[in-house]
PDB file of C-alpha atoms in Angstrom:
ATOM      1  CA  ARG K1207       0.033  -0.020   0.020  1.00 97.00           C
ATOM      2  CA  MET K1208       2.973   2.222  -0.626  1.00 96.00           C
ATOM      3  CA  PHE K1209       0.980   4.814  -2.672  1.00 96.00           C
ATOM      4  CA  ALA K1210      -2.598   3.621  -1.763  1.00 97.00           C
ATOM      5  CA  GLY K1211      -5.184   6.323  -1.553  1.00 96.00           C
ATOM      6  CA  CYS K1212      -3.169   9.065  -3.073  1.00 95.00           C
ATOM      7  CA  GLN K1213      -6.338  10.384  -4.696  1.00 90.00           C
ATOM      8  CA  SER K1214      -4.978  13.649  -6.133  1.00 93.00           C
ATOM      9  CA  LEU K1215      -1.869  12.064  -7.743  1.00 93.00           C
ATOM     10  CA  LYS K1216      -2.099  12.142 -11.569  1.00 94.00           C
ATOM     11  CA  VAL K1217       1.400  11.319 -12.580  1.00 91.00           C
ATOM     12  CA  LEU K1218       3.969   8.980 -10.934  1.00 90.00           C
ATOM     13  CA  ASP K1219       7.568   8.585 -12.232  1.00 86.00           C
ATOM     14  CA  LEU K1220       9.291   5.494 -10.639  1.00 89.00           C
ATOM     15  CA  SER K1221      11.856   4.982 -13.259  1.00 83.00           C
ATOM     16  CA  ASP K1222      14.731   5.066 -10.800  1.00 86.00           C
ATOM     17  CA  PHE K1223      13.140   2.513  -8.391  1.00 91.00           C
ATOM     18  CA  ASP K1224      15.364  -0.517  -7.689  1.00 94.00           C
ATOM     19  CA  THR K1225      12.880  -3.258  -6.842  1.00 96.00           C
ATOM     20  CA  GLU K1226      15.230  -6.236  -7.298  1.00 96.00           C
ATOM     21  CA  ASN K1227      14.596  -7.647  -3.842  1.00 97.00           C
ATOM     22  CA  VAL K1228      10.939  -6.761  -3.456  1.00 97.00           C
ATOM     23  CA  THR K1229       8.694  -9.685  -2.715  1.00 98.00           C
ATOM     24  CA  ASN K1230       5.327  -7.936  -1.861  1.00 98.00           C
ATOM     25  CA  MET K1231       3.550  -5.362  -4.036  1.00 98.00           C
ATOM     26  CA  TRP K1232       0.144  -5.919  -2.504  1.00 98.00           C
ATOM     27  CA  ALA K1233      -2.229  -2.918  -3.135  1.00 98.00           C
ATOM     28  CA  MET K1234       0.851  -0.752  -4.065  1.00 98.00           C
ATOM     29  CA  PHE K1235      -1.146   1.728  -6.112  1.00 97.00           C
ATOM     30  CA  SER K1236      -4.755   0.966  -5.024  1.00 97.00           C
ATOM     31  CA  ASP K1237      -7.272   3.742  -4.757  1.00 97.00           C
ATOM     32  CA  CYS K1238      -5.155   6.214  -6.724  1.00 96.00           C
ATOM     33  CA  ASP K1239      -8.436   7.560  -8.198  1.00 94.00           C
ATOM     34  CA  ALA K1240      -6.812  10.416 -10.304  1.00 96.00           C
ATOM     35  CA  LEU K1241      -3.731   8.568 -11.577  1.00 96.00           C
ATOM     36  CA  THR K1242      -3.567   8.794 -15.415  1.00 93.00           C
ATOM     37  CA  SER K1243       0.044   7.940 -16.111  1.00 87.00           C
ATOM     38  CA  LEU K1244       2.088   5.144 -14.596  1.00 90.00           C
ATOM     39  CA  ASP K1245       5.335   4.005 -16.102  1.00 87.00           C
ATOM     40  CA  LEU K1246       6.633   0.752 -14.565  1.00 90.00           C
ATOM     41  CA  GLY K1247       8.911  -0.309 -17.466  1.00 82.00           C
ATOM     42  CA  GLY K1248      11.983  -0.385 -15.257  1.00 86.00           C
ATOM     43  CA  PHE K1249      10.361  -2.393 -12.482  1.00 92.00           C
ATOM     44  CA  ASN K1250      12.142  -5.686 -11.495  1.00 95.00           C
ATOM     45  CA  THR K1251       9.499  -8.057 -10.221  1.00 96.00           C
ATOM     46  CA  THR K1252      11.507 -11.247 -10.407  1.00 96.00           C
ATOM     47  CA  LYS K1253      11.064 -12.001  -6.625  1.00 97.00           C
ATOM     48  CA  VAL K1254       7.481 -10.678  -6.170  1.00 98.00           C
ATOM     49  CA  THR K1255       5.107 -13.294  -4.876  1.00 98.00           C
ATOM     50  CA  ASN K1256       2.113 -10.974  -4.005  1.00 98.00           C
ATOM     51  CA  MET K1257       0.569  -8.789  -6.603  1.00 98.00           C
ATOM     52  CA  ALA K1258      -2.948  -8.710  -5.291  1.00 98.00           C
ATOM     53  CA  ARG K1259      -4.965  -5.561  -5.607  1.00 98.00           C
ATOM     54  CA  MET K1260      -1.818  -3.936  -7.019  1.00 98.00           C
ATOM     55  CA  PHE K1261      -3.780  -1.428  -9.213  1.00 98.00           C
ATOM     56  CA  ALA K1262      -7.243  -1.867  -7.631  1.00 98.00           C
ATOM     57  CA  ASN K1263      -9.555   1.101  -8.090  1.00 97.00           C
ATOM     58  CA  CYS K1264      -7.209   3.143 -10.301  1.00 97.00           C
ATOM     59  CA  LYS K1265     -10.271   4.581 -11.874  1.00 96.00           C
ATOM     60  CA  SER K1266      -8.654   7.089 -14.204  1.00 96.00           C
ATOM     61  CA  LEU K1267      -5.964   4.891 -15.585  1.00 95.00           C
ATOM     62  CA  LYS K1268      -6.694   4.225 -19.321  1.00 92.00           C
ATOM     63  CA  ALA K1269      -3.527   2.330 -20.372  1.00 91.00           C
ATOM     64  CA  LEU K1270      -1.017   0.076 -18.557  1.00 93.00           C
ATOM     65  CA  ASP K1271       2.130  -1.551 -20.074  1.00 92.00           C
ATOM     66  CA  LEU K1272       3.163  -4.549 -18.043  1.00 94.00           C
ATOM     67  CA  SER K1273       5.093  -6.293 -20.833  1.00 91.00           C
ATOM     68  CA  ASP K1274       8.403  -6.248 -18.807  1.00 90.00           C
ATOM     69  CA  PHE K1275       6.784  -7.726 -15.683  1.00 93.00           C
ATOM     70  CA  ASP K1276       8.398 -11.076 -14.530  1.00 95.00           C
ATOM     71  CA  THR K1277       5.500 -12.844 -12.801  1.00 96.00           C
ATOM     72  CA  SER K1278       7.108 -16.304 -12.615  1.00 94.00           C
ATOM     73  CA  HIS K1279       7.204 -16.285  -8.808  1.00 96.00           C
ATOM     74  CA  ALA K1280       3.768 -14.659  -8.168  1.00 97.00           C
ATOM     75  CA  THR K1281       1.191 -16.687  -6.267  1.00 98.00           C
ATOM     76  CA  ASP K1282      -1.517 -14.155  -5.616  1.00 98.00           C
ATOM     77  CA  MET K1283      -3.135 -11.880  -8.345  1.00 98.00           C
ATOM     78  CA  ALA K1284      -6.507 -11.530  -6.627  1.00 98.00           C
ATOM     79  CA  GLY K1285      -8.175  -8.284  -7.502  1.00 98.00           C
ATOM     80  CA  MET K1286      -5.049  -6.988  -9.276  1.00 98.00           C
ATOM     81  CA  PHE K1287      -6.962  -4.803 -11.695  1.00 98.00           C
ATOM     82  CA  THR K1288     -10.371  -4.657 -10.013  1.00 98.00           C
ATOM     83  CA  GLY K1289     -12.143  -1.299 -10.320  1.00 98.00           C
ATOM     84  CA  CYS K1290      -9.936   0.053 -13.057  1.00 97.00           C
ATOM     85  CA  GLY K1291     -13.050   1.549 -14.644  1.00 96.00           C
ATOM     86  CA  SER K1292     -11.269   3.566 -17.429  1.00 97.00           C
ATOM     87  CA  LEU K1293      -8.996   0.801 -18.630  1.00 97.00           C
ATOM     88  CA  THR K1294      -9.948  -0.075 -22.186  1.00 96.00           C
ATOM     89  CA  SER K1295      -7.483  -2.864 -22.996  1.00 95.00           C
ATOM     90  CA  LEU K1296      -4.930  -5.009 -21.311  1.00 96.00           C
ATOM     91  CA  ASP K1297      -2.302  -7.258 -22.764  1.00 96.00           C
ATOM     92  CA  LEU K1298      -1.123  -9.895 -20.245  1.00 96.00           C
ATOM     93  CA  SER K1299       0.118 -12.373 -22.993  1.00 92.00           C
ATOM     94  CA  SER K1300       3.624 -12.099 -21.419  1.00 92.00           C
ATOM     95  CA  PHE K1301       2.571 -13.071 -17.949  1.00 94.00           C
ATOM     96  CA  ASN K1302       3.966 -16.264 -16.544  1.00 93.00           C
ATOM     97  CA  THR K1303       1.322 -17.438 -14.086  1.00 95.00           C
ATOM     98  CA  GLN K1304       2.502 -20.979 -13.474  1.00 91.00           C
ATOM     99  CA  ASN K1305       2.596 -20.571  -9.756  1.00 96.00           C
ATOM    100  CA  VAL K1306      -0.474 -18.264  -9.233  1.00 97.00           C
ATOM    101  CA  ARG K1307      -3.164 -19.762  -7.005  1.00 98.00           C
ATOM    102  CA  TYR K1308      -5.571 -16.813  -6.518  1.00 98.00           C
ATOM    103  CA  MET K1309      -7.235 -14.932  -9.319  1.00 98.00           C
ATOM    104  CA  GLY K1310     -10.511 -14.018  -7.769  1.00 98.00           C
ATOM    105  CA  TRP K1311     -11.796 -10.482  -8.673  1.00 98.00           C
ATOM    106  CA  MET K1312      -8.784 -10.072 -10.946  1.00 98.00           C
ATOM    107  CA  PHE K1313     -10.574  -7.941 -13.614  1.00 98.00           C
ATOM    108  CA  ALA K1314     -13.942  -7.278 -11.825  1.00 98.00           C
ATOM    109  CA  GLY K1315     -15.447  -3.814 -12.313  1.00 97.00           C
ATOM    110  CA  CYS K1316     -13.572  -2.993 -15.482  1.00 98.00           C
ATOM    111  CA  PRO K1317     -16.581  -1.913 -17.675  1.00 97.00           C
ATOM    112  CA  SER K1318     -14.569   0.044 -20.263  1.00 97.00           C
ATOM    113  CA  MET K1319     -12.406  -2.898 -21.142  1.00 97.00           C
ATOM    114  CA  THR K1320     -13.104  -4.148 -24.671  1.00 97.00           C
ATOM    115  CA  THR K1321      -9.932  -6.181 -25.294  1.00 96.00           C
ATOM    116  CA  LEU K1322      -8.320  -8.523 -22.856  1.00 97.00           C
ATOM    117  CA  ASP K1323      -5.368 -10.646 -24.090  1.00 96.00           C
ATOM    118  CA  LEU K1324      -4.577 -13.434 -21.770  1.00 95.00           C
ATOM    119  CA  GLY K1325      -2.225 -15.191 -24.219  1.00 86.00           C
ATOM    120  CA  GLY K1326      -1.124 -18.614 -23.015  1.00 81.00           C
ATOM    121  CA  MET K1327      -1.922 -17.962 -19.338  1.00 90.00           C
ATOM    122  CA  ASN K1328      -1.191 -20.998 -17.273  1.00 90.00           C
ATOM    123  CA  THR K1329      -3.873 -21.537 -14.595  1.00 95.00           C
ATOM    124  CA  SER K1330      -3.121 -25.097 -13.761  1.00 92.00           C
ATOM    125  CA  ASN K1331      -2.445 -24.204  -9.992  1.00 95.00           C
ATOM    126  CA  VAL K1332      -5.311 -21.653  -9.560  1.00 98.00           C
ATOM    127  CA  THR K1333      -7.831 -22.572  -7.077  1.00 98.00           C
ATOM    128  CA  GLU K1334      -9.998 -19.372  -6.805  1.00 98.00           C
ATOM    129  CA  MET K1335     -11.613 -17.562  -9.737  1.00 98.00           C
ATOM    130  CA  GLU K1336     -14.618 -16.038  -8.038  1.00 98.00           C
ATOM    131  CA  TYR K1337     -15.893 -12.731  -9.559  1.00 98.00           C
ATOM    132  CA  MET K1338     -12.879 -12.831 -11.869  1.00 98.00           C
ATOM    133  CA  PHE K1339     -14.528 -10.936 -14.798  1.00 98.00           C
ATOM    134  CA  GLN K1340     -17.657  -9.692 -12.956  1.00 98.00           C
ATOM    135  CA  GLY K1341     -19.094  -6.425 -14.496  1.00 98.00           C
ATOM    136  CA  CYS K1342     -16.825  -6.431 -17.557  1.00 98.00           C
ATOM    137  CA  VAL K1343     -19.704  -5.186 -19.751  1.00 98.00           C
ATOM    138  CA  GLY K1344     -17.496  -3.999 -22.546  1.00 97.00           C
ATOM    139  CA  LEU K1345     -16.200  -7.586 -23.451  1.00 98.00           C
ATOM    140  CA  THR K1346     -17.952  -9.428 -26.215  1.00 98.00           C
ATOM    141  CA  LEU K1347     -15.225 -12.196 -26.482  1.00 97.00           C
ATOM    142  CA  LEU K1348     -13.083 -13.970 -23.937  1.00 98.00           C
ATOM    143  CA  ASP K1349     -10.449 -16.494 -25.124  1.00 96.00           C
ATOM    144  CA  LEU K1350      -9.759 -18.792 -22.187  1.00 96.00           C
ATOM    145  CA  SER K1351      -8.553 -21.554 -24.388  1.00 93.00           C
ATOM    146  CA  TYR K1352      -5.271 -21.874 -22.479  1.00 91.00           C
ATOM    147  CA  PHE K1353      -7.101 -22.093 -19.038  1.00 94.00           C
ATOM    148  CA  ASN K1354      -6.463 -25.276 -17.211  1.00 93.00           C
ATOM    149  CA  THR K1355      -9.166 -25.270 -14.439  1.00 96.00           C
ATOM    150  CA  ASN K1356      -8.575 -28.654 -12.908  1.00 94.00           C
ATOM    151  CA  ASN K1357      -7.812 -27.265  -9.517  1.00 97.00           C
ATOM    152  CA  VAL K1358     -10.421 -24.413  -9.437  1.00 98.00           C
ATOM    153  CA  ARG K1359     -12.796 -24.709  -6.449  1.00 98.00           C
ATOM    154  CA  ASN K1360     -14.509 -21.404  -6.607  1.00 98.00           C
ATOM    155  CA  MET K1361     -16.118 -19.942  -9.781  1.00 98.00           C
ATOM    156  CA  GLU K1362     -18.844 -17.997  -7.996  1.00 98.00           C
ATOM    157  CA  ALA K1363     -20.110 -15.062 -10.141  1.00 98.00           C
ATOM    158  CA  MET K1364     -16.991 -15.562 -12.436  1.00 98.00           C
ATOM    159  CA  PHE K1365     -18.777 -13.781 -15.383  1.00 98.00           C
ATOM    160  CA  ASN K1366     -21.554 -12.193 -13.570  1.00 98.00           C
ATOM    161  CA  GLY K1367     -22.898  -9.006 -15.273  1.00 98.00           C
ATOM    162  CA  CYS K1368     -20.963  -9.477 -18.570  1.00 98.00           C
ATOM    163  CA  SER K1369     -24.094  -8.456 -20.413  1.00 98.00           C
ATOM    164  CA  HIS K1370     -22.386  -8.023 -23.839  1.00 98.00           C
ATOM    165  CA  LEU K1371     -20.278 -11.194 -23.693  1.00 98.00           C
ATOM    166  CA  ARG K1372     -21.275 -13.379 -26.652  1.00 98.00           C
ATOM    167  CA  THR K1373     -18.423 -16.046 -26.835  1.00 98.00           C
ATOM    168  CA  ILE K1374     -16.215 -17.780 -24.398  1.00 98.00           C
ATOM    169  CA  HIS K1375     -13.415 -19.897 -25.955  1.00 97.00           C
ATOM    170  CA  ALA K1376     -12.238 -22.984 -23.959  1.00 96.00           C
ATOM    171  CA  SER K1377     -10.230 -26.102 -24.692  1.00 91.00           C
ATOM    172  CA  ASN K1378     -10.386 -29.621 -23.312  1.00 86.00           C
ATOM    173  CA  SER K1379      -8.218 -28.391 -20.368  1.00 89.00           C
ATOM    174  CA  TRP K1380     -11.299 -26.601 -19.030  1.00 95.00           C
ATOM    175  CA  ARG K1381     -12.739 -28.759 -16.186  1.00 94.00           C
ATOM    176  CA  THR K1382     -15.221 -28.046 -13.308  1.00 97.00           C
ATOM    177  CA  ASP K1383     -14.809 -31.358 -11.396  1.00 96.00           C
ATOM    178  CA  ALA K1384     -13.259 -29.594  -8.383  1.00 97.00           C
ATOM    179  CA  VAL K1385     -15.618 -26.734  -8.261  1.00 98.00           C
ATOM    180  CA  ILE K1386     -17.686 -26.524  -5.103  1.00 98.00           C
ATOM    181  CA  GLU K1387     -19.035 -22.927  -5.435  1.00 98.00           C
ATOM    182  CA  SER K1388     -20.442 -21.563  -8.778  1.00 98.00           C
ATOM    183  CA  SER K1389     -23.588 -19.696  -7.919  1.00 98.00           C
ATOM    184  CA  GLU K1390     -24.454 -16.706 -10.259  1.00 98.00           C
ATOM    185  CA  MET K1391     -21.516 -17.718 -12.478  1.00 98.00           C
ATOM    186  CA  PHE K1392     -23.187 -16.530 -15.661  1.00 98.00           C
ATOM    187  CA  ALA K1393     -25.915 -14.316 -14.237  1.00 98.00           C
ATOM    188  CA  GLY K1394     -26.720 -11.490 -16.538  1.00 98.00           C
ATOM    189  CA  CYS K1395     -24.731 -12.896 -19.492  1.00 98.00           C
ATOM    190  CA  SER K1396     -27.894 -12.487 -21.650  1.00 98.00           C
ATOM    191  CA  GLN K1397     -26.002 -12.412 -24.963  1.00 98.00           C
ATOM    192  CA  LEU K1398     -23.999 -15.523 -24.345  1.00 98.00           C
ATOM    193  CA  VAL K1399     -24.279 -18.405 -26.877  1.00 98.00           C
ATOM    194  CA  GLY K1400     -22.442 -21.751 -26.824  1.00 98.00           C
ATOM    195  CA  GLY K1401     -20.495 -23.060 -29.794  1.00 97.00           C
ATOM    196  CA  GLU K1402     -23.501 -25.352 -30.775  1.00 97.00           C
ATOM    197  CA  GLY K1403     -26.051 -22.614 -30.414  1.00 97.00           C
ATOM    198  CA  THR K1404     -27.120 -23.078 -26.786  1.00 98.00           C
ATOM    199  CA  ALA K1405     -28.618 -19.729 -25.889  1.00 98.00           C
ATOM    200  CA  TYR K1406     -28.396 -18.096 -22.377  1.00 98.00           C
ATOM    201  CA  ASP K1407     -31.023 -19.328 -19.881  1.00 98.00           C
ATOM    202  CA  GLU K1408     -31.468 -17.088 -16.801  1.00 97.00           C
ATOM    203  CA  ASN K1409     -32.331 -20.201 -14.795  1.00 98.00           C
ATOM    204  CA  GLN K1410     -29.142 -21.980 -15.712  1.00 98.00           C
ATOM    205  CA  VAL K1411     -26.317 -19.733 -14.421  1.00 98.00           C
ATOM    206  CA  ASP K1412     -23.958 -22.089 -12.506  1.00 98.00           C
ATOM    207  CA  ALA K1413     -21.255 -24.521 -13.382  1.00 98.00           C
ATOM    208  CA  ALA K1414     -23.768 -26.964 -14.889  1.00 98.00           C
ATOM    209  CA  ARG K1415     -23.502 -24.973 -18.165  1.00 98.00           C
ATOM    210  CA  ALA K1416     -19.825 -24.140 -17.694  1.00 98.00           C
ATOM    211  CA  HIS K1417     -18.547 -26.633 -20.376  1.00 98.00           C
ATOM    212  CA  ILE K1418     -18.035 -26.732 -24.137  1.00 97.00           C
ATOM    213  CA  ASP K1419     -21.420 -26.714 -25.758  1.00 97.00           C
ATOM    214  CA  GLY K1420     -22.672 -30.191 -26.843  1.00 96.00           C
ATOM    215  CA  GLY K1421     -25.939 -29.053 -28.310  1.00 96.00           C
ATOM    216  CA  THR K1422     -29.333 -30.150 -27.211  1.00 96.00           C
ATOM    217  CA  SER K1423     -28.064 -33.339 -25.647  1.00 96.00           C
ATOM    218  CA  ASP K1424     -25.412 -31.589 -23.506  1.00 97.00           C
ATOM    219  CA  PRO K1425     -25.975 -27.817 -23.458  1.00 98.00           C
ATOM    220  CA  GLY K1426     -23.119 -25.499 -22.388  1.00 98.00           C
ATOM    221  CA  TYR K1427     -22.188 -21.868 -22.782  1.00 98.00           C
ATOM    222  CA  LEU K1428     -18.584 -22.340 -23.956  1.00 98.00           C
ATOM    223  CA  THR K1429     -17.196 -22.547 -27.487  1.00 97.00           C
ATOM    224  CA  GLY K1430     -14.558 -25.288 -28.090  1.00 95.00           C
ATOM    225  CA  LYS K1431     -11.063 -24.287 -29.199  1.00 89.00           C
ATOM    226  CA  ILE K1432      -8.440 -26.862 -29.683  1.00 76.00           C
ATOM    227  CA  ILE K1433      -4.898 -25.688 -28.865  1.00 71.00           C
ATOM    228  CA  ILE K1434      -2.144 -27.615 -30.235  1.00 70.00           C
ATOM    229  CA  ARG K1435       1.019 -26.857 -28.127  1.00 73.00           C
ATOM    230  CA  ASN K1436       4.607 -27.613 -29.040  1.00 81.00           C
ATOM    231  CA  GLY K1437       5.298 -31.123 -27.914  1.00 84.00           C
ATOM    232  CA  ASP K1438       1.602 -32.219 -28.252  1.00 84.00           C
ATOM    233  CA  VAL K1439       2.419 -34.644 -30.970  1.00 85.00           C
ATOM    234  CA  ASN K1440      -0.945 -36.503 -30.990  1.00 82.00           C
ATOM    235  CA  ALA K1441      -2.939 -33.256 -30.672  1.00 74.00           C
ATOM    236  CA  ASP K1442      -4.988 -34.210 -27.620  1.00 72.00           C
ATOM    237  CA  GLY K1443      -4.496 -30.970 -25.767  1.00 66.00           C
ATOM    238  CA  GLU K1444      -1.841 -32.335 -23.356  1.00 75.00           C
ATOM    239  CA  VAL K1445       1.905 -33.089 -23.466  1.00 84.00           C
ATOM    240  CA  ASN K1446       2.536 -36.388 -21.791  1.00 87.00           C
ATOM    241  CA  ILE K1447       3.993 -39.970 -22.256  1.00 89.00           C
ATOM    242  CA  ALA K1448       1.555 -40.614 -25.014  1.00 89.00           C
ATOM    243  CA  ASP K1449       3.359 -38.079 -27.170  1.00 88.00           C
ATOM    244  CA  VAL K1450       6.664 -39.766 -26.502  1.00 90.00           C
ATOM    245  CA  ASN K1451       5.123 -43.069 -27.754  1.00 90.00           C
ATOM    246  CA  CYS K1452       3.870 -41.208 -30.909  1.00 87.00           C
ATOM    247  CA  LEU K1453       7.433 -39.981 -31.578  1.00 86.00           C
ATOM    248  CA  ILE K1454       8.832 -43.464 -31.188  1.00 88.00           C
ATOM    249  CA  SER K1455       6.340 -44.738 -33.804  1.00 86.00           C
ATOM    250  CA  VAL K1456       7.401 -42.027 -36.257  1.00 86.00           C
ATOM    251  CA  ILE K1457      11.097 -42.682 -35.688  1.00 86.00           C
ATOM    252  CA  GLN K1458      10.677 -46.391 -36.270  1.00 85.00           C
ATOM    253  CA  GLY K1459       8.766 -45.693 -39.376  1.00 80.00           C
ATOM    254  CA  ASP K1460       5.422 -47.238 -38.031  1.00 72.00           C
ATOM    255  CA  SER K1461       3.431 -44.111 -38.544  1.00 65.00           C
ATOM    256  CA  ASP K1462       3.451 -40.827 -40.480  1.00 64.00           C
ATOM    257  CA  THR K1463       0.215 -39.578 -38.954  1.00 66.00           C
ATOM    258  CA  TYR K1464       1.990 -37.287 -36.511  1.00 70.00           C
ATOM    259  CA  GLU K1465       4.858 -36.126 -38.748  1.00 58.00           C
ATOM    260  CA  GLY K1466       3.676 -32.575 -39.095  1.00 69.00           C
ATOM    261  CA  ARG K1467       4.038 -32.111 -35.300  1.00 83.00           C
ATOM    262  CA  ALA K1468       6.828 -34.551 -34.581  1.00 85.00           C
ATOM    263  CA  ASP K1469       9.815 -32.144 -35.061  1.00 87.00           C
ATOM    264  CA  VAL K1470       9.475 -30.754 -31.644  1.00 88.00           C
ATOM    265  CA  ASN K1471      12.919 -29.059 -31.439  1.00 86.00           C
ATOM    266  CA  ALA K1472      12.545 -27.700 -34.977  1.00 84.00           C
ATOM    267  CA  ASP K1473      15.895 -28.925 -36.267  1.00 84.00           C
ATOM    268  CA  GLY K1474      14.392 -30.360 -39.526  1.00 82.00           C
ATOM    269  CA  GLU K1475      14.317 -33.990 -38.562  1.00 86.00           C
ATOM    270  CA  VAL K1476      12.636 -36.385 -36.145  1.00 88.00           C
ATOM    271  CA  THR K1477      15.085 -38.102 -33.893  1.00 90.00           C
ATOM    272  CA  ILE K1478      15.638 -39.040 -30.237  1.00 91.00           C
ATOM    273  CA  ALA K1479      16.315 -35.326 -29.561  1.00 91.00           C
ATOM    274  CA  ASP K1480      12.708 -34.685 -30.196  1.00 87.00           C
ATOM    275  CA  ILE K1481      11.820 -37.261 -27.521  1.00 90.00           C
ATOM    276  CA  ASN K1482      14.110 -35.521 -25.042  1.00 91.00           C
ATOM    277  CA  SER K1483      12.497 -32.213 -25.888  1.00 89.00           C
ATOM    278  CA  VAL K1484       9.050 -33.706 -25.040  1.00 89.00           C
ATOM    279  CA  ILE K1485      10.423 -35.095 -21.802  1.00 89.00           C
ATOM    280  CA  ASP K1486      11.818 -31.670 -20.921  1.00 87.00           C
ATOM    281  CA  ILE K1487       8.371 -30.183 -21.430  1.00 84.00           C
ATOM    282  CA  ILE K1488       6.698 -32.900 -19.225  1.00 83.00           C
ATOM    283  CA  VAL K1489       9.103 -32.274 -16.286  1.00 81.00           C
ATOM    284  CA  GLY K1490       8.922 -28.586 -16.675  1.00 67.00           C
ATOM    285  CA  GLY K1491      11.987 -27.799 -18.549  1.00 47.00           C
ATOM    286  CA  THR K1492      12.442 -25.883 -21.743  1.00 45.00           C
ATOM    287  CA  THR K1493      12.592 -26.852 -25.372  1.00 40.00           C
ATOM    288  CA  PRO K1494      13.250 -25.070 -28.612  1.00 42.00           C
ATOM    289  CA  THR K1495      10.014 -23.735 -30.201  1.00 44.00           C
ATOM    290  CA  PRO K1496       9.246 -24.158 -33.843  1.00 42.00           C
ATOM    291  CA  PRO K1497       9.507 -20.690 -35.584  1.00 39.00           C
ATOM    292  CA  THR K1498       6.517 -21.084 -37.808  1.00 40.00           C
ATOM    293  CA  PRO K1499       4.374 -20.742 -35.760  1.00 41.00           C
ATOM    294  CA  PRO K1500       5.335 -21.302 -32.123  1.00 41.00           C
ATOM    295  CA  VAL K1501       1.766 -22.230 -31.260  1.00 44.00           C
ATOM    296  CA  GLN K1502      -0.766 -23.474 -33.733  1.00 45.00           C
ATOM    297  CA  GLU K1503      -4.470 -22.831 -33.011  1.00 47.00           C
ATOM    298  CA  TYR K1504      -7.395 -24.783 -34.416  1.00 45.00           C
ATOM    299  CA  VAL K1505     -10.907 -23.447 -33.829  1.00 48.00           C
ATOM    300  CA  ASP K1506     -13.681 -25.916 -33.550  1.00 49.00           C
ATOM    301  CA  LEU K1507     -16.357 -24.587 -35.905  1.00 48.00           C
ATOM    302  CA  GLY K1508     -19.338 -26.784 -34.792  1.00 54.00           C
ATOM    303  CA  LEU K1509     -17.689 -30.239 -34.608  1.00 50.00           C
ATOM    304  CA  PRO K1510     -18.558 -32.365 -31.582  1.00 53.00           C
ATOM    305  CA  SER K1511     -16.475 -31.538 -28.483  1.00 49.00           C
ATOM    306  CA  GLY K1512     -12.955 -33.048 -28.515  1.00 48.00           C
ATOM    307  CA  THR K1513     -12.943 -33.664 -32.287  1.00 43.00           C
ATOM    308  CA  LEU K1514      -9.422 -33.398 -33.811  1.00 43.00           C
ATOM    309  CA  TRP K1515      -8.998 -32.422 -37.344  1.00 37.00           C
TER     310      TRP K1515
END
């Protein structure tokens, strides 16, 4: 809360701040109502674990460049941008959220936001997403296709009041098995339509409809989008031992089905090195990324959920 409540402050220059050893930036600029310019390009956030409510209620802030933020150690982003009523767009495609557990209220109360780029946001460890996009009335599309919600327990009012939201993209990594609270999740999302044409029903606003639309037999509010990640040789949405087995079959000449995705390290050939690259991905290491393109995206245009093509 270093600058919290500085309601008359309009411009803040922190270009000389050395934040190399800072671990907690909780509510650092919260309630700076008049702040219109904030340049954090020189901030070193490598060791920061808590970013909750960092910009909460910065009501006059129209733009925010966080492309240099290192969020690899962050565990808490709850309410990070909540109440930023003038913010029209936000690009978080560079955010590494592999360790984040709390995202509740993260973008709640941002009615002017029309574009939100969450890139390849990793949510595999997130447990709380309550009110995450509540009141984002300017959004018509949300691409959550990289979201893995296996561990999320709370989705209460997650999209509540998103009255202009028409499409929510999700992949097969979207799950609600662990969810124990989802009341009012889609309340007020009157324009929302699932990928198979399932229209919003004001009586069905909890996690029961929080899945990829399966049509009349299995109605849902989400639209399927299959993401093929580097290393996902069999294109099932995950990188695991099954992809190693596929590579072995290609190397042995038993199959050419996966050959277009088998050159994982992008060296122009399929060898044991590609198997090692997949193993690196599985255990959390790094691997060379194919230059064209680094990630391929396939949109499901009405095919049954889980169809690969």
